Structures are given as C-alpha cells and as structure tokens.
PDB file of C-alpha atoms in Angstrom:
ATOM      1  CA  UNK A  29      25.528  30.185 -36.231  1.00 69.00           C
ATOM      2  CA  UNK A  30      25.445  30.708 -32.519  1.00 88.00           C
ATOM      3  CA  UNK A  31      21.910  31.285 -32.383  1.00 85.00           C
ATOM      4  CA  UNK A  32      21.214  27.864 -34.120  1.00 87.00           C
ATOM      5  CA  UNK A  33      23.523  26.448 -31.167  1.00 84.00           C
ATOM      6  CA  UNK A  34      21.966  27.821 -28.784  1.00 83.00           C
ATOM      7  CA  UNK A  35      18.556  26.897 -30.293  1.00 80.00           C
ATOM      8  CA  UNK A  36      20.339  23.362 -30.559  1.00 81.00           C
ATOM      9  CA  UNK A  37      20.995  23.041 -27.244  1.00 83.00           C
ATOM     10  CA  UNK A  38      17.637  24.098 -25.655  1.00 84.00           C
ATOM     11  CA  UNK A  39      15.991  21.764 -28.082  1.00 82.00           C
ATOM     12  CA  UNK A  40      17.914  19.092 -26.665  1.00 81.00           C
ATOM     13  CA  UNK A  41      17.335  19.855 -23.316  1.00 83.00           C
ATOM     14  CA  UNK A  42      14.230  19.820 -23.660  1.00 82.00           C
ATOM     15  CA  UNK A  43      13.939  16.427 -25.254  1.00 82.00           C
ATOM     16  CA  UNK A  44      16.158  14.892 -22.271  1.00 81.00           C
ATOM     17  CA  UNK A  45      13.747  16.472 -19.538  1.00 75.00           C
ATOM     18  CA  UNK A  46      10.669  14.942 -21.439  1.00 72.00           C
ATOM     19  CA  UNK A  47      12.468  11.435 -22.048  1.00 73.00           C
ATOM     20  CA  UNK A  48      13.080  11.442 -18.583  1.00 75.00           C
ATOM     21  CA  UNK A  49       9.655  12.418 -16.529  1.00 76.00           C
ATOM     22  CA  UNK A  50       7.983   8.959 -17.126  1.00 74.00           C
ATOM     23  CA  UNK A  51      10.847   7.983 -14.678  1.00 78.00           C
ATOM     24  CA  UNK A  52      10.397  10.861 -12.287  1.00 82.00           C
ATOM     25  CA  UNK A  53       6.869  10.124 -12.216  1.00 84.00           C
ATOM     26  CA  UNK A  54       7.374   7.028 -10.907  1.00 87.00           C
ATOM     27  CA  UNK A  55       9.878   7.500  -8.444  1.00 88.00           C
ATOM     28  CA  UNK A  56       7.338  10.157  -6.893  1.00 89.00           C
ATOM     29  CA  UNK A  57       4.708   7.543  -7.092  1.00 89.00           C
ATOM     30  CA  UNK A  58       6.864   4.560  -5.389  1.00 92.00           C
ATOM     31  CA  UNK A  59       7.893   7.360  -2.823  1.00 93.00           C
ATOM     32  CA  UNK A  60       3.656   7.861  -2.454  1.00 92.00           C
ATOM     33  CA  UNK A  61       3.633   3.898  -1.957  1.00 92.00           C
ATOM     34  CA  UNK A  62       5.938   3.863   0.682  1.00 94.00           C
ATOM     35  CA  UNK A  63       4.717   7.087   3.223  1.00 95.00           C
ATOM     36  CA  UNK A  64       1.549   5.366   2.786  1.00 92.00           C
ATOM     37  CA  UNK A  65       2.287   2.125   4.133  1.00 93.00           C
ATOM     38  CA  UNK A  66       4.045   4.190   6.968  1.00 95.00           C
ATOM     39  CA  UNK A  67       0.588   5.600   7.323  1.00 94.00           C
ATOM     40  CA  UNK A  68      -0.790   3.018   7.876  1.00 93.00           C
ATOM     41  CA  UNK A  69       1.631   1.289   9.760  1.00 93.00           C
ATOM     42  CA  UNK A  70       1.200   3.655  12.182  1.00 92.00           C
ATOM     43  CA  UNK A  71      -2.812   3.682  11.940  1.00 91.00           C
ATOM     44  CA  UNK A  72      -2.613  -0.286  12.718  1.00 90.00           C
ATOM     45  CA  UNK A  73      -0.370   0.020  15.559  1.00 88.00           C
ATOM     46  CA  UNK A  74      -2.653   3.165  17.393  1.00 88.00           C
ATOM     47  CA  UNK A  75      -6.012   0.639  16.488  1.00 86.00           C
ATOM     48  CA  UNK A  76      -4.009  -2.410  18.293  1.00 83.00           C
ATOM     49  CA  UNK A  77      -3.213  -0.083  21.464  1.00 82.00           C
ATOM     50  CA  UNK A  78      -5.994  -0.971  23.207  1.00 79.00           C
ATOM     51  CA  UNK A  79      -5.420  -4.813  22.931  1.00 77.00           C
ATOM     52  CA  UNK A  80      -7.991  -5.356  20.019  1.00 78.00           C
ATOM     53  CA  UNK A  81      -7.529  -5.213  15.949  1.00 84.00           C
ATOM     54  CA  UNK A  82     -11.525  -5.550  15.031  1.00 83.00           C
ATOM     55  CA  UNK A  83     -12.324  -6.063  11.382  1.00 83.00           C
ATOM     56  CA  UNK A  84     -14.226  -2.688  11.354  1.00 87.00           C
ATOM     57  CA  UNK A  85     -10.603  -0.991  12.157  1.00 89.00           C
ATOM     58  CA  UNK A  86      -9.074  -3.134   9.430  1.00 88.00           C
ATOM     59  CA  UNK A  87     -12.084  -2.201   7.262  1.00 87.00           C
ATOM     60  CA  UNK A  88     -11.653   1.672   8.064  1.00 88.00           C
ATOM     61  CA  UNK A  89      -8.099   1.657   7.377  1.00 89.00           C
ATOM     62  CA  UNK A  90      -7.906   0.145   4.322  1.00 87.00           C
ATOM     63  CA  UNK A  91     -10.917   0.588   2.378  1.00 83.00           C
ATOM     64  CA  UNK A  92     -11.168  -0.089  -1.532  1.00 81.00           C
ATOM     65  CA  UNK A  93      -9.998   3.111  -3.331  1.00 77.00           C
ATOM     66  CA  UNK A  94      -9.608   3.397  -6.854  1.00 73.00           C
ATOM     67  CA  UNK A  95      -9.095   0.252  -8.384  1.00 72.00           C
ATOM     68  CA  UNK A  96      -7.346  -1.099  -4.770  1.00 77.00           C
ATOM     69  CA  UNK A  97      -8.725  -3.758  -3.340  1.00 76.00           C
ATOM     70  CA  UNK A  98      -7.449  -2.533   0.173  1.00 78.00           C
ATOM     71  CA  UNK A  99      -7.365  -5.038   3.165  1.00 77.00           C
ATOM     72  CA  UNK A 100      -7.828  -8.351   1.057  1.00 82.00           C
ATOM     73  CA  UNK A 101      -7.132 -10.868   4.070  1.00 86.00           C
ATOM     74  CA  UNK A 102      -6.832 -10.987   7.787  1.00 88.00           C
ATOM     75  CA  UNK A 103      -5.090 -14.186   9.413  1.00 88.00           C
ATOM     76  CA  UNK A 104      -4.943 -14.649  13.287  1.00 87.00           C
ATOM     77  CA  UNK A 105      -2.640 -16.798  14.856  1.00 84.00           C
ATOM     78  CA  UNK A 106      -2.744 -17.197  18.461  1.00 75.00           C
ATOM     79  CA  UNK A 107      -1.900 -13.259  19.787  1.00 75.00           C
ATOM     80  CA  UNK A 108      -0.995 -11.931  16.507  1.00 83.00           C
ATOM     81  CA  UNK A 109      -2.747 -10.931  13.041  1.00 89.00           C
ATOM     82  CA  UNK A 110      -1.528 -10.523  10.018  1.00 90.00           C
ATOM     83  CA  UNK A 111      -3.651  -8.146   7.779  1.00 90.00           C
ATOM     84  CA  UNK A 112      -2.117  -8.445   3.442  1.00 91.00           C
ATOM     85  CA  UNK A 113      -3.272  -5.252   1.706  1.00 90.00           C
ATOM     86  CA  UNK A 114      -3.112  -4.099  -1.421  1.00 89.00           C
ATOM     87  CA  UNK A 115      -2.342  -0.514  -1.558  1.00 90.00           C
ATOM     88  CA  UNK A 116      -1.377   2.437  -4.268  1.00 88.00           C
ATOM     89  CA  UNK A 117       1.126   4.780  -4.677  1.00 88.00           C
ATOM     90  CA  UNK A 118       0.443   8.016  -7.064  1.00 86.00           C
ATOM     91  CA  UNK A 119       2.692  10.168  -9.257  1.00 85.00           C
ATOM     92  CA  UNK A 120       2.194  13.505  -9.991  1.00 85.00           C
ATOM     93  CA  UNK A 121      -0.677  14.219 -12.278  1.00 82.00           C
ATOM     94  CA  UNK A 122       0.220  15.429 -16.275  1.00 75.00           C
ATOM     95  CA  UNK A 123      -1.497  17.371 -18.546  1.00 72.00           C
ATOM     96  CA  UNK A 124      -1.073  16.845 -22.190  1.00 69.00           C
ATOM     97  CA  UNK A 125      -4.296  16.116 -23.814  1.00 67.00           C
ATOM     98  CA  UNK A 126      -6.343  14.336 -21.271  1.00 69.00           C
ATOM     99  CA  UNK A 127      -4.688  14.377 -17.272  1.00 71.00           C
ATOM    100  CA  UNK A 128      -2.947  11.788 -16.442  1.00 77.00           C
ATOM    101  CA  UNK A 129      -0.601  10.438 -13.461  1.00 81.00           C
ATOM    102  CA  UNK A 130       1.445   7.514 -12.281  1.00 85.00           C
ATOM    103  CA  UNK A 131      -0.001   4.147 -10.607  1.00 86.00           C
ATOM    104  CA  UNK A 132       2.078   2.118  -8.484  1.00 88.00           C
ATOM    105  CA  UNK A 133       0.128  -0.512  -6.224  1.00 89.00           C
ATOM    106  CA  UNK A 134       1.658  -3.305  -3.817  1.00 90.00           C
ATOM    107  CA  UNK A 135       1.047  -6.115  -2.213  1.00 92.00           C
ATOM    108  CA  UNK A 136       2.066  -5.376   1.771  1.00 92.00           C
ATOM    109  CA  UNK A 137       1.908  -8.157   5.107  1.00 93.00           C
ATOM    110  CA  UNK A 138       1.345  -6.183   8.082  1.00 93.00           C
ATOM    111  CA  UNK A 139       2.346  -8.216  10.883  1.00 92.00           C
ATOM    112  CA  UNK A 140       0.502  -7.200  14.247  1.00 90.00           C
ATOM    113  CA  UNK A 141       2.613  -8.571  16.930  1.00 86.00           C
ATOM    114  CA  UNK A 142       0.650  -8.187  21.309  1.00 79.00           C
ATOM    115  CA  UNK A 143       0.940  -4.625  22.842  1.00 74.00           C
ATOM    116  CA  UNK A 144       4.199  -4.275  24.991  1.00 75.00           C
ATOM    117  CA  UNK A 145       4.083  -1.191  27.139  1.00 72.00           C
ATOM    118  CA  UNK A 146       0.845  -0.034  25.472  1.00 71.00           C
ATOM    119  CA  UNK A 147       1.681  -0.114  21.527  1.00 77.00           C
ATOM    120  CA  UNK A 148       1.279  -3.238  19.270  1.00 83.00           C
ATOM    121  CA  UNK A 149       5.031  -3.949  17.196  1.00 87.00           C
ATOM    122  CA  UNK A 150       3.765  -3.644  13.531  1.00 90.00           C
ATOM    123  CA  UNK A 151       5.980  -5.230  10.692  1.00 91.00           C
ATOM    124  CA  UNK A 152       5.325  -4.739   7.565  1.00 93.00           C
ATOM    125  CA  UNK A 153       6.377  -7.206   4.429  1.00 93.00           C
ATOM    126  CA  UNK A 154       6.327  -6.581   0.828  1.00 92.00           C
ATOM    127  CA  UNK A 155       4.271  -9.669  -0.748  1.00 91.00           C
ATOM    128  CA  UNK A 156       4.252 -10.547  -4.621  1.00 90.00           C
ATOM    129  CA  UNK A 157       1.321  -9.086  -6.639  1.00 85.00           C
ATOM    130  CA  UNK A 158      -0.343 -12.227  -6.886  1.00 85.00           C
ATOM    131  CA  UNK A 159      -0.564 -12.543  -3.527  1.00 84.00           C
ATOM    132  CA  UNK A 160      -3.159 -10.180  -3.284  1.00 83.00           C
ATOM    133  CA  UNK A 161      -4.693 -11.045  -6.050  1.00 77.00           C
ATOM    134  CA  UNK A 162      -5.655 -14.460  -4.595  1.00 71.00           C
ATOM    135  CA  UNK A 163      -6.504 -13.765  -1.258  1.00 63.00           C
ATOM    136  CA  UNK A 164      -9.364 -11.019  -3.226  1.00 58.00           C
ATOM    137  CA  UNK A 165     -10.933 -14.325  -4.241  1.00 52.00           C
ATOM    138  CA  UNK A 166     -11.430 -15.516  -0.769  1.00 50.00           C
ATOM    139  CA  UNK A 167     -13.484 -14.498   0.906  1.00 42.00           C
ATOM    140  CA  UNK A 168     -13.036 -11.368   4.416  1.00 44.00           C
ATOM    141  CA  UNK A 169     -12.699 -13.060   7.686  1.00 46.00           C
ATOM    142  CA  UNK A 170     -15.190 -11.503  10.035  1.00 45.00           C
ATOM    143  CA  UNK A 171     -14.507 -10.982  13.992  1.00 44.00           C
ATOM    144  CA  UNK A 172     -12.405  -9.522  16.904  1.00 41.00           C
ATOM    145  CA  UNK A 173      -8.911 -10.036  17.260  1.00 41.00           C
ATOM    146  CA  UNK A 174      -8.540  -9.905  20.885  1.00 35.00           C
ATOM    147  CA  UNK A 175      -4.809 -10.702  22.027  1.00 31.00           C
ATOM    148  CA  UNK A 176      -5.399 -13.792  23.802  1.00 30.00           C
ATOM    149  CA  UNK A 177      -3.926 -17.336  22.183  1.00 31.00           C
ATOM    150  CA  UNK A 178      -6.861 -19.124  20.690  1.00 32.00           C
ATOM    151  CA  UNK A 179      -9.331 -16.518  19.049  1.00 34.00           C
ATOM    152  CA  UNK A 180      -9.795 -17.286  15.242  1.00 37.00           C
ATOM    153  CA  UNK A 181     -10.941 -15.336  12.352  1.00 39.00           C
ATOM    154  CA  UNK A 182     -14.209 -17.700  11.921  1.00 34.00           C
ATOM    155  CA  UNK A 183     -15.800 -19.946  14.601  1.00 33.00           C
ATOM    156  CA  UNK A 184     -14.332 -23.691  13.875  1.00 33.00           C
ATOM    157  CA  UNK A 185     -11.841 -22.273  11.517  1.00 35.00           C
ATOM    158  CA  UNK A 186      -7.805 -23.319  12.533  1.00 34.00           C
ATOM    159  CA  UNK A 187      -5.067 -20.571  12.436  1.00 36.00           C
ATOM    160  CA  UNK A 188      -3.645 -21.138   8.650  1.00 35.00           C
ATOM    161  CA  UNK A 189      -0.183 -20.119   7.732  1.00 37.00           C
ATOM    162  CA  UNK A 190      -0.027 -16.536   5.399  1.00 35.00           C
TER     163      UNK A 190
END
C-alpha cells in the first residue's frame, strides 16, 4: 500500500510539473523580450551619442531575425525620432519529438529624445501588434537624423504623428 502511495504521489508530481512548463516557458520567453529591448535601448542611446541616429544604425540594430520584421518604421520630428520595432522574446528550447521553444514578439516605440550631457534620453513604449504590422507595409524611411529641428525622413515629406 505505501509503495502505491508513494508511486501515487510521484505520478502526480510529475503531471503538475508538465501541466505547468508551457507557462514557465513563457515567462522565460517574456523575460527574453524584455532584456532585449533593454539591449537595445541601450544600443540606440550609445548610436545617438554622437548627435546622429542614421538609418544604417537603425538598420544594424534591428535587423530582421527569424520571422521579426525588426525596425519597421522611423519617424522624425523636429530633434527627436521615434524608431517602432518589432522584436522577439525566446523560451527555453524542449525536446520531445522534434525541438521546440517559446515565441513571444512585441511591438516596441523607442522614443529618441537630443543628447543632454553627451547621451540621447531613450523611452521606450509598448505598441499593439498591429501596429507593427502596418507600418511593415509602408515602406523604410531613408536618411540622417541629425538633431537639428527641421530634418525629415524623406526630402518634401512633413513630420507625421506615430
């Protein structure tokens, strides 16, 4: 009798820490989603010390990687730019029959404020899905953001709200 207790009690064990790992997963994947929009907060705000954002710094930092669309639109308004990125989180990877792991992705504003004593103030803001989704449509800006009032993303083109 003990022995089918104990056998009992492993077996259910065991089905609670299976039940639960989908979960885990994805709590270590949103934790991946949010040290790397730290990342590359902090990536966006050493590219914007020198006074300049250029698209090729944009493009470097967030390039398309599996499945992410990565910088998706750049908007520049007077001394700042706002860059909306789609970026990914991942869980750890499973092995049952064929390997596996968590995707998260969002849909992140990074707001690129002037340089004040040498470092740009980078904000970031979570944006719906869709967000990203329609700015992939459009399409890239192309140019320098230098931080003087007046430079646009396109010659002719007026600053539009994000």
């Amino acid at each position: 009798m003990t022995l089918c207790g104990l056998a009992l009690v492993i077996f259910v064990g065991l089905w609670i820490l299976l039940a639960t790992q989908p979960g885990r997963d994805e709590d270590a994947a949103r934790t991946d989603l949010r040290e790397n929009v730290e990342r590359h907060r902090g990536q966006l705000a050493a590219a914007g010390a020198d006074g300049a954002v250029t698209d090729a710094e944009i493009d470097r930092l967030f390039r398309p990687v599996m499945g992410v669309d990565g910088a998706v639109d750049v908007v520049r308004r007077g001394e700042a730019v706002t860059v909306v990125a789609q970026l990914q989180g991942l869980g750890p990877p499973r092995t049952f029959i064929f390997v596996n792991s968590v995707v998260v992705r969002g849909c992140r504003a990074f707001d690129v404020g002037p340089p004040s004593g040498g470092t740009p103030r980078v904000s970031v803001r979570e944006l719906p899905d869709e967000r990203c989704a329609a700015a992939t449509a459009r399409s890239r800006p192309s140019g320098t953001a230098r931080w003087r009032p007046g430079v646009g993303a396109r010659p002719g083109a007026s600053p539009r709200a994000g």
